[in-house]
Coordinates of N, CA, C and O in Angstrom, one line a residue:
X352 N 115.5 95.7 106.6 CA 114.7 95.2 105.4 C 114.8 96.0 104.3 O 114.5 97.6 104.4
X353 N 115.1 95.7 103.3 CA 115.3 96.6 101.9 C 113.9 96.3 101.0 O 113.3 95.6 101.3
X354 N 113.2 97.9 101.1 CA 111.9 98.0 100.6 C 112.0 98.3 98.8 O 112.9 99.2 98.6
X355 N 111.6 97.6 98.1 CA 111.5 98.1 96.8 C 109.7 98.3 96.3 O 108.9 97.7 96.4
X356 N 109.6 99.5 95.7 CA 108.4 100.1 95.2 C 108.1 100.9 94.2 O 109.3 102.0 94.0
X357 N 107.3 100.7 93.4 CA 107.1 101.8 92.3 C 106.1 102.9 92.8 O 105.1 102.2 93.5
X358 N 105.9 103.9 92.5 CA 105.2 105.1 93.1 C 104.7 106.0 92.0 O 105.7 106.0 90.9
X359 N 103.8 106.3 92.1 CA 103.3 107.2 91.1 C 102.4 108.3 91.9 O 101.2 107.6 92.5
X360 N 102.4 109.6 91.4 CA 101.1 110.1 92.3 C 99.8 110.0 91.0 O 100.0 109.6 89.9
X361 N 98.7 110.1 91.8 CA 97.5 110.1 90.8 C 96.6 111.2 91.0 O 96.4 112.0 91.9
X362 N 95.6 112.0 90.1 CA 94.8 112.7 90.2 C 93.8 112.1 91.0 O 93.5 110.8 91.2
X363 N 92.5 113.0 91.6 CA 91.8 112.1 92.3 C 90.8 111.4 91.5 O 90.3 110.4 92.0
X364 N 90.5 111.7 90.1 CA 89.7 110.9 89.4 C 90.7 109.6 89.1 O 89.5 108.3 89.4
X365 N 91.8 109.3 88.8 CA 92.5 108.0 89.0 C 92.3 107.5 90.2 O 92.3 105.9 90.1
X366 N 92.3 108.2 91.1 CA 92.4 107.5 92.6 C 90.9 106.8 92.6 O 90.9 105.5 92.9
X367 N 90.1 107.5 92.5 CA 88.6 106.7 92.3 C 88.6 105.7 91.3 O 87.7 104.7 92.0
X368 N 88.9 105.8 90.3 CA 89.2 104.6 89.3 C 89.4 103.3 90.1 O 89.2 102.1 89.9
X369 N 90.9 103.7 90.4 CA 91.5 102.7 91.5 C 90.7 102.1 92.6 O 90.9 100.4 92.6
X370 N 90.5 102.9 93.2 CA 89.4 102.7 94.4 C 88.7 101.5 94.0 O 88.3 100.5 94.8
X371 N 87.8 101.5 93.0 CA 86.6 100.5 92.6 C 87.2 99.4 91.8 O 86.7 98.6 91.4
X372 N 88.6 99.4 91.1 CA 89.0 98.5 90.2 C 89.5 97.0 91.1 O 89.4 96.1 90.5
X373 N 89.9 97.5 92.4 CA 90.4 96.3 93.1 C 89.3 95.7 94.3 O 89.0 96.8 94.7
X374 N 89.8 94.7 94.7 CA 88.8 94.3 96.1 C 90.0 94.3 97.1 O 90.8 93.1 97.2
X375 N 89.7 95.5 98.0 CA 91.0 95.9 98.7 C 90.8 94.9 100.0 O 89.7 94.3 100.2
X376 N 91.8 94.1 100.5 CA 92.1 93.7 101.7 C 91.6 94.1 103.0 O 91.0 93.7 103.9
X377 N 92.1 95.3 103.1 CA 91.5 96.1 104.2 C 91.9 97.8 103.8 O 92.7 98.2 102.8
X378 N 91.0 98.7 104.8 CA 91.5 100.2 104.3 C 91.5 100.6 106.0 O 90.8 100.1 107.0
X379 N 92.7 101.2 106.2 CA 93.0 101.9 107.6 C 93.6 102.9 107.3 O 94.1 103.5 106.4
X380 N 93.6 103.9 108.5 CA 94.2 105.3 108.3 C 95.6 105.2 109.4 O 95.6 104.4 110.2
X381 N 96.6 105.8 108.9 CA 97.7 105.9 109.6 C 97.8 107.1 109.4 O 97.8 107.8 108.6
X382 N 98.9 107.2 110.5 CA 99.7 108.5 111.0 C 101.1 108.7 110.7 O 101.8 108.1 111.7
X383 N 101.8 109.4 109.8 CA 103.2 109.7 110.0 C 103.5 111.1 110.4 O 103.3 112.1 110.0
X384 N 104.4 110.9 111.3 CA 104.8 112.3 112.3 C 106.3 112.3 112.2 O 107.1 111.4 112.2
X385 N 106.5 113.7 111.3 CA 107.8 113.8 110.5 C 108.3 114.8 111.4 O 108.3 115.3 112.1
X386 N 110.0 114.1 111.4 CA 110.9 114.8 112.3 C 112.1 115.1 111.5 O 112.2 114.7 110.6
X387 N 112.6 116.5 111.9 CA 113.7 116.8 111.1 C 115.2 117.7 112.0 O 114.4 117.7 113.0
X388 N 116.2 117.3 111.8 CA 117.3 118.0 112.7 C 117.8 119.9 112.0 O 117.4 120.0 110.8
X389 N 118.3 120.5 112.9 CA 118.7 121.8 112.8 C 119.7 122.2 111.3 O 119.0 122.9 110.4
X390 N 120.3 121.4 111.2 CA 121.4 121.5 110.1 C 120.9 120.5 109.1 O 121.5 120.4 107.7
X391 N 120.1 119.8 108.9 CA 119.4 119.2 107.8 C 120.4 118.0 107.2 O 120.4 117.5 106.1
X392 N 121.0 117.3 108.5 CA 122.1 116.5 108.1 C 121.3 115.1 107.5 O 121.7 114.3 106.8
X393 N 120.2 114.7 108.6 CA 119.3 113.7 107.9 C 119.0 113.5 106.7 O 119.2 112.6 105.9
X394 N 118.5 114.7 106.3 CA 118.4 114.7 104.6 C 119.3 114.9 103.8 O 119.1 113.9 102.6
X395 N 120.1 115.2 104.6 CA 121.8 115.4 103.4 C 122.2 114.0 103.1 O 122.5 113.7 102.1
X396 N 121.6 112.9 104.1 CA 122.1 111.7 104.1 C 120.9 110.8 103.8 O 121.0 109.3 103.5
X397 N 120.2 111.2 103.0 CA 118.7 110.6 102.4 C 118.1 109.7 103.5 O 117.4 108.8 103.1
X398 N 117.9 110.1 105.0 CA 117.0 109.6 106.0 C 116.1 110.2 106.0 O 116.0 111.5 106.3
X399 N 114.9 109.2 106.3 CA 113.6 109.9 106.6 C 113.3 109.6 108.3 O 113.6 108.0 108.4
X400 N 113.1 110.0 109.2 CA 112.8 109.8 110.3 C 111.3 110.1 110.9 O 110.8 111.2 110.8
X401 N 110.7 109.1 110.8 CA 109.3 109.6 111.3 C 108.9 108.2 112.4 O 109.1 107.3 112.7
X402 N 107.3 108.8 112.8 CA 106.7 107.7 113.6 C 105.3 107.3 113.2 O 104.7 108.2 112.7
X403 N 105.1 106.3 112.6 CA 103.8 105.8 112.3 C 103.1 105.1 113.1 O 103.6 104.0 114.0
X404 N 101.7 105.7 113.1 CA 101.0 105.5 114.1 C 99.8 104.4 113.3 O 99.2 105.4 112.6
X405 N 99.5 102.9 113.4 CA 98.5 102.4 113.0 C 97.8 101.7 114.1 O 98.8 101.1 114.6
X406 N 96.8 101.4 113.6 CA 95.8 100.6 114.9 C 96.4 100.8 116.1 O 96.4 99.9 116.9
X407 N 96.3 102.1 116.7 CA 96.7 102.6 117.7 C 98.1 102.2 118.2 O 98.8 102.4 119.7
X408 N 99.4 101.8 117.3 CA 100.4 101.2 117.7 C 101.1 102.3 117.0 O 101.2 102.4 115.9
X409 N 102.2 102.5 117.7 CA 103.4 103.6 117.1 C 104.8 102.8 117.2 O 105.1 102.3 117.8
X410 N 105.3 103.4 116.0 CA 106.7 102.6 116.0 C 107.6 103.4 115.0 O 107.1 104.6 114.2
X411 N 108.7 103.9 115.8 CA 109.5 104.9 115.0 C 110.2 104.0 113.5 O 110.4 102.9 113.9
X412 N 110.4 104.8 112.7 CA 110.8 104.0 111.4 C 111.7 104.9 110.4 O 111.6 106.5 110.6
X413 N 112.4 104.4 110.4 CA 114.2 104.8 109.7 C 113.9 104.5 108.3 O 114.2 103.2 108.1
X414 N 114.0 105.3 107.2 CA 114.2 105.3 105.8 C 115.4 105.9 105.4 O 115.7 106.9 105.3
X415 N 116.4 104.8 104.9 CA 117.4 105.6 104.3 C 117.5 105.3 102.4 O 117.2 103.8 102.2
X416 N 117.3 106.2 101.7 CA 116.9 106.3 100.6 C 118.0 105.6 99.7 O 119.0 106.3 99.8
X417 N 118.3 105.0 98.9 CA 119.2 104.3 98.2 C 119.2 105.3 96.8 O 120.1 104.9 96.1
X418 N 118.1 105.6 96.2 CA 118.1 106.1 95.0 C 117.4 107.3 94.7 O 116.2 107.2 95.9
X419 N 117.5 107.7 93.9 CA 116.4 109.2 93.6 C 115.9 109.6 91.9 O 116.4 108.8 91.4
X420 N 115.1 110.5 91.8 CA 114.9 110.8 90.5 C 114.6 109.4 89.7 O 114.7 109.4 88.4
X421 N 113.5 108.4 90.3 CA 112.9 107.4 89.6 C 111.9 107.1 90.0 O 111.6 107.6 91.3
X422 N 110.7 106.5 89.3 CA 109.5 106.3 89.9 C 109.9 105.1 90.9 O 109.3 104.3 91.7
X423 N 111.0 104.3 90.6 CA 111.8 103.1 91.4 C 112.1 103.7 92.6 O 113.1 104.1 92.4
X424 N 111.6 103.2 93.8 CA 112.5 103.6 94.9 C 112.9 102.4 95.6 O 112.2 101.2 96.0
X425 N 114.2 102.5 96.2 CA 114.6 101.5 97.1 C 115.3 102.0 98.3 O 116.0 102.9 98.3
X426 N 114.8 101.8 99.4 CA 115.2 101.9 100.6 C 115.4 101.1 101.3 O 114.9 100.0 101.6
X427 N 116.3 101.4 102.9 CA 116.7 100.4 103.4 C 115.8 101.1 104.8 O 116.1 102.1 105.1
X428 N 115.0 99.9 105.2 CA 114.0 100.4 106.6 C 114.3 99.7 107.4 O 114.2 98.5 107.7
X429 N 114.2 100.6 108.7 CA 114.4 99.9 110.3 C 113.1 100.5 110.7 O 113.0 101.4 110.8
X430 N 112.7 99.9 112.1 CA 111.7 100.6 112.8 C 112.1 99.9 114.2 O 112.5 98.9 114.8
X431 N 111.5 100.4 115.4 CA 111.9 100.6 117.0 C 110.3 100.7 117.0 O 109.8 101.6 116.6
X432 N 110.1 99.6 118.3 CA 108.9 100.2 119.2 C 108.9 101.6 120.1 O 110.2 101.7 120.5
X433 N 107.7 101.9 120.3 CA 107.5 103.3 121.3 C 106.1 103.4 121.5 O 105.1 103.5 120.9
X434 N 106.0 104.4 122.5 CA 104.6 104.1 123.1 C 103.9 105.5 123.1 O 103.0 105.7 123.7
X435 N 104.9 106.6 122.3 CA 104.1 107.9 122.5 C 104.8 108.8 121.3 O 105.8 108.0 120.5
X436 N 104.3 109.5 120.7 CA 104.9 110.5 119.7 C 105.8 111.8 120.4 O 105.2 112.7 121.2
X437 N 106.9 111.5 120.3 CA 107.9 112.8 121.2 C 107.9 113.9 120.5 O 107.9 113.8 119.4
X438 N 108.2 115.2 121.0 CA 108.0 115.9 120.6 C 109.7 116.3 119.9 O 109.9 117.1 118.9
X439 N 110.9 115.5 120.4 CA 112.1 115.7 120.0 C 112.6 114.7 120.1 O 112.0 113.6 121.1
X440 N 113.5 114.2 119.8 CA 114.6 112.7 119.6 C 116.1 113.7 119.8 O 116.3 114.5 119.5
X441 N 116.3 113.1 121.4 CA 117.8 113.7 121.5 C 119.4 113.0 120.6 O 118.7 112.2 119.7
X442 N 120.2 113.5 120.6 CA 121.5 113.5 120.1 C 121.9 112.0 120.3 O 122.2 111.4 119.1
X443 N 121.9 111.6 121.2 CA 122.1 110.1 121.5 C 120.7 109.0 121.0 O 121.2 108.0 120.4
X444 N 119.6 109.5 120.9 CA 118.6 108.7 120.6 C 118.7 108.6 118.7 O 118.9 107.6 118.3
X445 N 119.2 110.1 118.0 CA 119.0 109.9 116.6 C 120.8 108.9 116.2 O 120.3 108.2 115.2
X446 N 121.5 109.6 117.1 CA 122.9 108.7 116.6 C 122.6 107.0 116.8 O 122.9 106.2 116.0
X447 N 122.0 106.6 117.7 CA 121.5 105.3 118.0 C 120.8 104.6 116.7 O 121.0 103.7 116.0
X448 N 119.9 105.1 116.5 CA 119.1 105.0 115.3 C 119.7 105.1 113.8 O 119.2 104.3 112.8
X449 N 120.3 106.0 113.8 CA 120.8 106.5 112.2 C 122.4 106.7 112.4 O 122.7 106.6 111.0
X450 N 123.0 106.6 113.2 CA 124.3 106.7 112.8 C 125.1 108.2 113.0 O 126.2 108.5 112.6
X451 N 124.1 108.9 112.8 CA 124.3 110.5 112.4 C 124.1 111.4 114.1 O 122.7 111.1 114.5
X452 N 124.8 112.1 114.4 CA 125.1 112.7 115.8 C 124.3 114.0 116.0 O 124.5 114.9 115.3
X453 N 123.0 114.1 116.1 CA 121.9 115.4 115.7 C 120.7 115.0 116.5 O 120.6 114.2 116.8
X454 N 120.0 116.2 116.9 CA 119.0 116.4 117.2 C 117.8 116.6 116.6 O 118.0 117.1 115.3
X455 N 116.3 115.5 116.9 CA 115.6 116.0 115.8 C 114.2 116.3 116.2 O 114.0 115.6 117.6
X456 N 113.3 117.2 115.7 CA 112.2 117.8 116.0 C 111.2 117.6 115.7 O 111.1 117.3 114.0
X457 N 110.0 117.3 116.2 CA 108.9 117.0 115.2 C 108.1 118.3 114.9 O 108.2 119.1 115.1
X458 N 108.3 118.0 113.2 CA 107.5 119.3 112.4 C 105.7 119.2 112.1 O 105.4 119.9 111.9
X459 N 105.5 118.0 112.4 CA 103.9 117.5 111.9 C 104.0 116.4 111.4 O 104.2 115.6 111.4
X460 N 102.4 116.5 111.1 CA 102.1 114.7 110.5 C 101.2 115.0 109.1 O 100.7 115.9 108.9
X461 N 101.2 113.7 108.6 CA 100.6 113.4 107.5 C 99.7 112.3 107.9 O 100.2 111.0 108.1
X462 N 98.2 112.4 107.5 CA 97.3 111.1 107.5 C 97.0 110.4 106.5 O 96.9 111.4 105.3
X463 N 97.3 109.4 106.3 CA 97.0 108.5 105.0 C 95.6 107.5 105.3 O 95.5 106.8 106.4
X464 N 95.0 107.6 104.4 CA 93.9 106.6 104.3 C 94.4 105.6 103.3 O 94.5 105.8 101.9
X465 N 94.8 104.3 103.5 CA 95.7 103.6 102.8 C 94.8 102.2 102.5 O 94.0 101.7 103.3
X466 N 94.3 102.1 101.2 CA 93.9 100.7 100.3 C 94.7 99.7 100.4 O 95.7 100.0 99.7
X467 N 94.8 98.7 100.7 CA 95.8 97.9 100.3 C 95.3 96.4 100.0 O 94.3 95.8 100.5
X468 N 96.2 95.7 99.0 CA 95.7 94.3 98.4 C 97.0 93.4 98.1 O 98.1 94.0 98.1
X469 N 97.1 92.3 98.6 CA 98.2 91.3 98.5 C 97.8 90.8 97.1 O 96.8 90.0 97.1
X470 N 98.4 91.4 96.0 CA 97.9 91.2 94.7 C 98.2 89.3 94.3 O 97.4 88.7 93.7
X471 N 99.8 89.3 95.0 CA 100.0 87.8 94.4 C 101.1 87.5 95.8 O 101.8 88.8 96.2
X472 N 101.6 86.8 95.8 CA 102.7 86.5 96.6 C 104.0 87.5 96.7 O 104.5 87.7 95.4
X473 N 104.2 88.4 97.5 CA 105.3 89.4 97.3 C 105.2 90.7 96.6 O 106.1 91.5 96.5
X474 N 103.8 90.8 96.2 CA 103.5 92.1 95.7 C 102.3 92.8 96.6 O 101.1 92.1 96.3
X475 N 102.3 93.6 97.0 CA 101.3 94.6 97.7 C 101.2 95.8 96.7 O 101.9 96.6 96.7
X476 N 99.7 95.9 96.5 CA 99.4 97.4 96.1 C 98.6 98.3 96.9 O 98.0 97.6 97.9
X477 N 99.1 99.6 97.3 CA 98.7 100.7 98.3 C 98.1 101.5 97.6 O 98.9 102.5 96.8
X478 N 96.9 102.3 97.7 CA 96.1 103.2 97.0 C 96.1 104.0 98.6 O 95.6 104.0 99.2
X479 N 96.7 105.4 98.3 CA 96.8 106.0 99.4 C 96.3 107.4 99.1 O 96.2 108.1 97.9
X480 N 95.3 107.8 99.9 CA 94.7 109.4 99.8 C 95.6 109.9 101.4 O 95.1 109.4 102.2
X481 N 96.5 111.1 100.7 CA 97.2 111.8 102.2 C 96.8 113.2 102.9 O 96.5 113.8 101.4
X482 N 96.3 113.7 103.9 CA 96.1 114.9 104.2 C 96.8 115.1 104.8 O 97.3 114.7 106.1
X483 N 97.6 116.6 104.8 CA 98.6 117.1 105.7 C 98.5 118.7 105.0 O 98.2 119.2 104.2
X484 N 99.0 119.6 106.1 CA 99.1 120.8 106.0 C 97.7 121.4 105.4 O 98.3 122.2 104.3
X485 N 96.8 121.3 105.6 CA 95.6 121.9 104.2 C 95.5 121.2 103.0 O 95.1 122.3 102.3
X486 N 96.3 120.3 102.7 CA 96.5 119.9 101.5 C 96.1 118.0 101.2 O 96.0 117.5 102.3
X487 N 95.1 117.8 100.1 CA 95.2 116.3 99.7 C 95.7 116.0 98.8 O 95.9 116.9 97.6
X488 N 96.4 114.9 98.7 CA 97.1 114.4 97.5 C 96.8 112.8 97.2 O 96.4 112.3 98.4
X489 N 96.9 112.1 96.0 CA 96.6 110.7 96.2 C 97.9 110.0 95.3 O 98.6 110.9 94.4
X490 N 98.0 108.8 95.9 CA 99.3 108.1 94.8 C 99.1 107.0 95.3 O 98.2 105.8 95.9
X491 N 99.7 105.9 94.4 CA 99.9 104.6 94.4 C 101.0 104.2 94.3 O 102.1 104.6 93.7
X492 N 101.3 102.9 95.4 CA 102.5 102.3 95.7 C 102.5 101.4 95.2 O 101.4 100.3 95.7
X493 N 103.4 100.3 94.9 CA 103.4 98.9 94.3 C 104.5 98.6 94.7 O 105.8 98.7 94.5
X494 N 104.5 97.5 95.9 CA 105.6 97.2 96.6 C 105.9 95.6 96.6 O 104.9 95.0 96.3
X495 N 107.3 95.5 96.0 CA 107.4 94.0 95.8 C 108.9 93.4 95.9 O 109.5 94.3 96.0
X496 N 108.9 92.1 95.7 CA 109.9 91.6 96.0 C 110.2 90.6 95.0 O 109.3 90.2 93.9
X497 N 111.6 90.9 94.0 CA 111.6 89.9 92.6 C 111.2 91.0 91.9 O 111.6 92.0 91.2
X498 N 110.2 90.4 91.0 CA 109.8 91.3 89.8 C 108.1 91.6 89.9 O 107.7 91.1 90.4
X499 N 108.1 92.9 89.5 CA 106.7 92.9 89.4 C 105.9 92.2 88.4 O 106.7 92.4 87.0
X500 N 104.8 91.8 88.6 CA 103.7 91.2 87.5 C 103.7 91.8 86.3 O 103.3 92.7 86.7
X501 N 103.7 91.3 84.9 CA 103.8 92.0 83.9 C 102.3 92.3 83.5 O 101.9 93.4 83.2
X502 N 100.9 91.0 84.1 CA 100.0 91.2 83.8 C 99.4 92.8 84.8 O 98.4 93.2 84.5
X503 N 99.8 92.9 86.0 CA 99.4 94.1 86.7 C 100.1 95.2 86.3 O 99.3 96.5 86.2
X504 N 101.0 95.1 85.2 CA 101.6 96.6 85.2 C 100.7 96.8 83.8 O 100.2 98.1 83.6
X505 N 100.2 95.5 83.0 CA 99.3 96.0 81.9 C 98.1 96.6 82.1 O 97.2 97.5 81.8
X506 N 97.5 95.8 83.6 CA 96.3 96.0 84.2 C 96.1 97.8 84.6 O 95.0 98.3 84.2
X507 N 97.2 98.3 85.2 CA 97.2 99.5 85.6 C 97.7 100.0 84.4 O 96.9 101.4 84.3
X508 N 98.5 100.1 83.5 CA 98.3 100.7 82.0 C 97.1 101.0 81.6 O 96.8 102.0 80.9
X509 N 96.2 100.1 81.6 CA 95.0 100.1 80.9 C 94.0 100.7 81.4 O 93.3 101.5 80.8
X510 N 94.3 101.5 83.1 CA 93.3 102.2 83.7 C 94.2 103.5 83.4 O 93.8 104.6 84.3
X511 N 95.1 103.8 82.9 CA 95.9 104.8 82.4 C 97.0 105.6 83.6 O 97.3 106.4 83.8
X512 N 97.3 104.1 84.0 CA 98.4 104.5 85.3 C 99.7 103.9 84.8 O 99.8 102.9 84.6
X513 N 100.1 104.8 84.7 CA 102.2 104.8 84.1 C 103.0 105.2 85.3 O 102.8 106.3 86.0
X514 N 104.5 104.4 85.6 CA 105.4 105.0 86.6 C 106.6 105.5 85.6 O 107.3 104.8 85.2
X515 N 106.1 106.5 85.4 CA 107.2 107.4 84.3 C 108.0 108.2 85.3 O 109.4 108.7 84.8
X516 N 107.0 109.3 86.0 CA 107.8 110.5 86.7 C 108.3 109.9 87.9 O 108.1 109.2 88.7
X517 N 109.6 110.7 88.3 CA 110.4 110.4 89.4 C 109.5 110.5 90.7 O 108.8 111.2 90.8
X518 N 109.4 109.5 91.3 CA 108.7 109.6 92.7 C 109.3 110.5 93.7 O 110.2 110.6 94.0
X519 N 108.0 111.3 94.7 CA 108.6 112.0 95.6 C 107.6 111.5 96.6 O 106.4 111.4 96.6
X520 N 108.4 111.3 97.3 CA 107.9 110.5 98.5 C 106.8 111.4 99.6 O 106.8 112.9 99.4
X521 N 106.5 110.8 100.5 CA 105.4 111.3 101.6 C 105.8 112.9 102.0 O 105.6 113.8 102.3
X522 N 107.3 112.2 102.9 CA 108.1 113.0 103.5 C 108.5 114.3 103.0 O 108.2 115.3 103.4
X523 N 108.8 114.0 101.7 CA 109.3 115.2 100.9 C 108.2 115.9 100.5 O 108.5 117.4 100.7
X524 N 107.0 115.5 100.1 CA 105.9 116.5 99.7 C 105.3 117.0 101.2 O 104.8 118.3 101.0
X525 N 105.4 116.4 102.2 CA 104.9 117.2 103.6 C 106.0 118.5 103.5 O 105.6 119.6 103.7
X526 N 107.4 118.1 103.6 CA 108.3 119.4 103.8 C 108.3 120.3 102.9 O 108.4 121.3 103.1
X527 N 108.0 119.9 101.6 CA 107.8 121.3 100.5 C 106.8 122.0 100.9 O 106.5 123.1 100.5
X528 N 105.4 121.3 101.3 CA 104.4 121.9 101.8 C 104.8 123.0 102.6 O 103.9 124.0 102.8
X529 N 105.3 122.6 103.8 CA 105.9 123.1 105.2 C 106.8 124.3 104.9 O 106.3 125.5 104.9
X530 N 107.3 124.2 103.7 CA 108.6 125.2 103.1 C 107.5 126.7 102.5 O 107.6 127.4 102.9
X531 N 106.8 125.8 101.9 CA 105.7 126.9 101.1 C 104.9 127.6 102.5 O 104.9 129.2 101.8
X532 N 104.4 127.3 103.3 CA 103.5 127.8 104.1 C 104.4 128.8 105.0 O 104.2 129.7 105.1
X533 N 105.7 128.2 105.3 CA 106.7 129.4 106.3 C 107.1 130.5 105.4 O 107.0 131.6 105.6
X534 N 107.1 130.3 104.2 CA 107.9 131.2 103.5 C 107.0 132.1 102.2 O 107.0 132.7 101.2
X535 N 105.5 131.9 102.5 CA 104.2 132.1 102.1 C 103.9 132.1 100.7 O 103.5 133.2 100.3
X536 N 104.4 131.1 100.4 CA 104.3 130.8 98.8 C 103.1 130.0 98.9 O 102.9 128.7 97.7
X537 N 102.0 130.0 99.2 CA 100.8 129.4 99.0 C 100.0 129.9 97.7 O 99.2 129.2 97.4

């Protein structure tokens, strides 16, 4: 499945403003457990390997990033059922899922409180509060097929929300925070 989304980081104030601006379809918690390999081959190929747990159901998710340095993120995404959170994936398992022969180990997890709204056909708004490694951040994602409606862009712009800066995904933010902790740059 090809996923197209606009992302932007939010201040806590912007997050609270958007939280009350829309009538959300649902609010749920989800946990992303992130994996990496010793040689960072997955990262070099723009691949995120995670297990997402939501509503008590876990799925392995593979995201292959098609672009970077833009608020617009395009990823090829696939997922597989799994009944637990493994400590690691073997070389055979990672190769089967990604085409790259390497093993991958669990690094940790990020918990998201997600507000979701199907704004219109083919357009979903997700407002996220993310907690990971003693840090909290907030972001807005607008996932869509076709074009993002001008009315929605204008509504968000009127609330002071702009999609200008390159998007930094949850996995990258998690990895940067982990690196800061490991290297004592807190």
